[in-house]
Amino acid sequence: MSSLSGYTDTRKKQSKKDEAIRKRIESELARKRTISTTHHGQRSVKRSGKTAAAKGTVAALKPSPALTVPENITVAEASQLCAAKRTDCVLVVDDEEGLSGIFTAKDLAYRVTAEGLDPHTTQVHQIMTKNPMVTRDTTSATEALELMVSRHFRHLPVCNEEGNVVGLLDITKVFHEALGKVERSSHASEQLFTAMAGVQSELGSVGTNPQAAAMLAWAEKLREKTALPDLTSVMDSRTQPATVGPKTTVREVAKLMKEKRTTAVCVMEPPGPTNIHPRIVGIFTSKDVVLRVIAAGLDAGRCSVVRVMTPHPDTAPPTMTVHDALKKMHNGHYLNLPVLETDGRLVAIVDVLTLTYATLEQMNAMSSDTLSGNDNGPMWGHFFNSIGHDDTESVMSGSHRPDLRSLPSIGDLSHLQQSPHSDLHPNDSASVVEEEAGSVLEGYSRKKGLTVPSTMGSVPVEDGTYVFKFRTPSGRTHRFQSRHDNVEHLREIIAGKLVTDPHFTEFKASPENPDHPDPNDFILSYTDADGDTVLITSDNDVSDAVKIARGSGQDRVVLFVQGGRGWAEGGADKIDIKAAETTAAAQEEREAEKTASPTPVEIHIPQQQPPQKREAEEVFGIPKDLLLPASIGVLAAVIVGVFTISRLTSSRY
C-alpha cells in the first residue's frame, strides 16, 4: 500500500510540474501577444445564430474547438500554444486564413526532435502536412466516421458551408460516448444466456426438446458475438513495447519512436534482487516531447528521458477487457497503456486507436444479429447517430435524420490494426497517413469564404483482407484480420500473438521436453469443404482458404496451428489427432450455425400500421435500435412459459 501511495505522489509531482510549465507559458504568451491564433469552436456557432445541429450529422458529434496558427510561426511557439491550450493537433492557415496544413505531437517528435532540427528556427510550414482532408459540419456522421476509419485518421478538420474551419473531429472522443451501449448489449446477452442455462438445468437434457436446444444455441451465438474481448485479442507484433533506459536522451527516444512507428516508449530499469525481470519505471510519449521538452525549452540532445517521463504509469493485465482499458485511458487522460503479466513482465503497449477499432469491429459483428438485411451500413453508425440527444428521445423519431441506407458497409474492421500498410498511431490526423492520395483542397482556392468540397465518397467493401481465427496452445482464441493473398503477413500476425501466449512465456523445461518451444516454428492448415486438412504454405493457399470460407457462407477462416520444435504436441501421432479434432470442430461449428435460429418458436405480435416516416425504421413496430432488448424480453417470456407448462405437466402425470 505504501508503494502504491508513493507512486501516486510521484505522478502528482509530475502533474504539478506540467501545470507550472503551462502557467509560465501562458504568462509569456500574454506578455508577447504577437502570435495570431484562432480557437474555432462552438462559440462561433453560437454567435452566428445557427439552430441546433441536425441529428446524424458531423455537427451533432460536437467537434472539439480547433486551434489554428499562421504558417510562419516557429515550432517552439507552436509547442507552447499546444501546451497552453492542452491540445495535440493544430491546424495551419495561410495569409488569407485558408486551411493549408495540419500537424500533431507525433509530427513534432518525428520531424523535429528525431531529425535534430532547431525548434526555435524551424517554422511549422516546414514540418506540417499540407492540404489536409476536411469534412463539412452538415455531412452524415456515419459517412465522416467511415472516412476516418478507412483512412486511419484520428483527427478530421470540420468546415462550414462557407469553407471556414469550425472544429476538429476526434474519433476517440466521439466513440467514448457510444461505449456504454456496447457494454449494455453484452451484459443483456450474458443475462439471457444465464437465464436459459438455468432453465435447461431445471428441464434436464435438451436432446428431447428441439425448441430449447435451438434457443440455447441461438443464445450462445449471441453471447459469443457480444462478449467483451480482452487485451490479448489485440496483442501482436505491432504492440510489442519499445523500451529504453533511464539515461537515454530524448533525441534518441524520438528516433526510436520513429523507427518503431510508435508514439510511446517505456522506461525500464534492469533486473535486481527484488525483480527478476526488467521493471517499468516510466513512460514517455510524443505529447511529453511537446510539453516537457520543446515547450519547456530543453535541449533534446542533452536531456535524459528520466527527467521528463511520467513515472510509474498505470498498467493493465492481458485479461482486462478492451472496454475497461478504454475507460481507464479516458479517465486517466492518456493515450497509451502498458500491459503487464502477473510476474511484472512488460508484454505490450496498446494505444487508444487500436482499442477503439477493436470495439468498432465488435459493433460491426453484432449487426448481423440485430439488424435486418435491408439496412446497410455498419452497426456503429446507429450508435453515433444517437449522440448529442437526450436518452428520453426515441432514436428513430427524428424525421430530419439523413437517409443512410445507401451508404456502403465497410465490413469487418480489425484490418485497421493489422494492415501491413497502416501507420496507425494515437496522434494520426487527416493528413498523416496515405498522403499520396492527395487533398480535396487541391485545385480549389483556399481563400476564406469559398466553399470547400466534401471529401466523402464510396468506401470499397473489398479491401484485400479477411477474418482469421485460431486457438493457441494455452487455449486462448484469437480473431483478427489479415491479407487474403499474403501468407507471410498471416504468419507474422500469428507469431506475434504466440509470443505473448502463456504456453511460451511460462514454459518450464522437463526431461521429457527440454527444448524451449519456438513461437515462430509452426505450420498452418485449415479444413476444406470436404473435411480434409489442407496445409497453408503459399499465398495461393491463403486465397483458396478464403474462397472456400466465402463459398460456404463463413465470415472467417478457422486455422489450425501445428507446433514445431519443442511444442508439446509435436509428435506425428498427435498431429493426426489434432487435425481430426480441428476437422470435427469446424464441421460442428458449421452445423450449429445452420440451426442457430430458434425457428420452431412462433411469437405473435399484434400488427400495427406505423407512420410512413418510420416504416423503414421499425421491425414489427419495434425500433431497430431496440430490437435486441425486445428480443431478449420476448425470449425470456417464452422460456418462462415453457418452463411453467413443463412443470405443470410433470406434476399432473
Coordinates of N, CA and C in Angstrom, one line a residue, residues 217 584-597:
A217 N -28.8 -22.6 -28.5 CA -27.8 -22.4 -29.5 C -27.7 -21.0 -30.0
A584 N -13.4 -32.0 -37.0 CA -14.7 -32.2 -36.4 C -15.3 -30.9 -35.8
A585 N -14.4 -30.1 -35.2 CA -14.9 -28.9 -34.6 C -15.4 -27.9 -35.6
A586 N -14.7 -27.8 -36.7 CA -15.2 -26.9 -37.8 C -16.5 -27.4 -38.4
Q587 N -16.7 -28.7 -38.5 CA -17.9 -29.3 -39.0 C -19.1 -29.0 -38.1
E588 N -18.8 -29.2 -36.8 CA -19.8 -29.0 -35.8 C -20.2 -27.5 -35.7
E589 N -19.2 -26.6 -35.9 CA -19.5 -25.2 -35.9 C -20.4 -24.8 -37.0
R590 N -20.1 -25.4 -38.2 CA -21.0 -25.1 -39.4 C -22.4 -25.6 -39.2
E591 N -22.5 -26.8 -38.6 CA -23.9 -27.3 -38.4 C -24.6 -26.5 -37.3
A592 N -23.9 -26.1 -36.3 CA -24.5 -25.3 -35.2 C -25.1 -24.0 -35.8
E593 N -24.3 -23.4 -36.7 CA -24.8 -22.1 -37.2 C -26.0 -22.2 -38.1
K594 N -26.1 -23.4 -38.8 CA -27.3 -23.7 -39.6 C -28.6 -23.7 -38.8
T595 N -28.4 -24.2 -37.5 CA -29.6 -24.4 -36.7 C -29.6 -23.4 -35.5
A596 N -28.9 -22.3 -35.7 CA -28.8 -21.4 -34.6 C -30.0 -20.6 -34.3
S597 N -30.9 -20.3 -35.3 CA -32.1 -19.5 -35.1 C -33.2 -20.4 -34.5

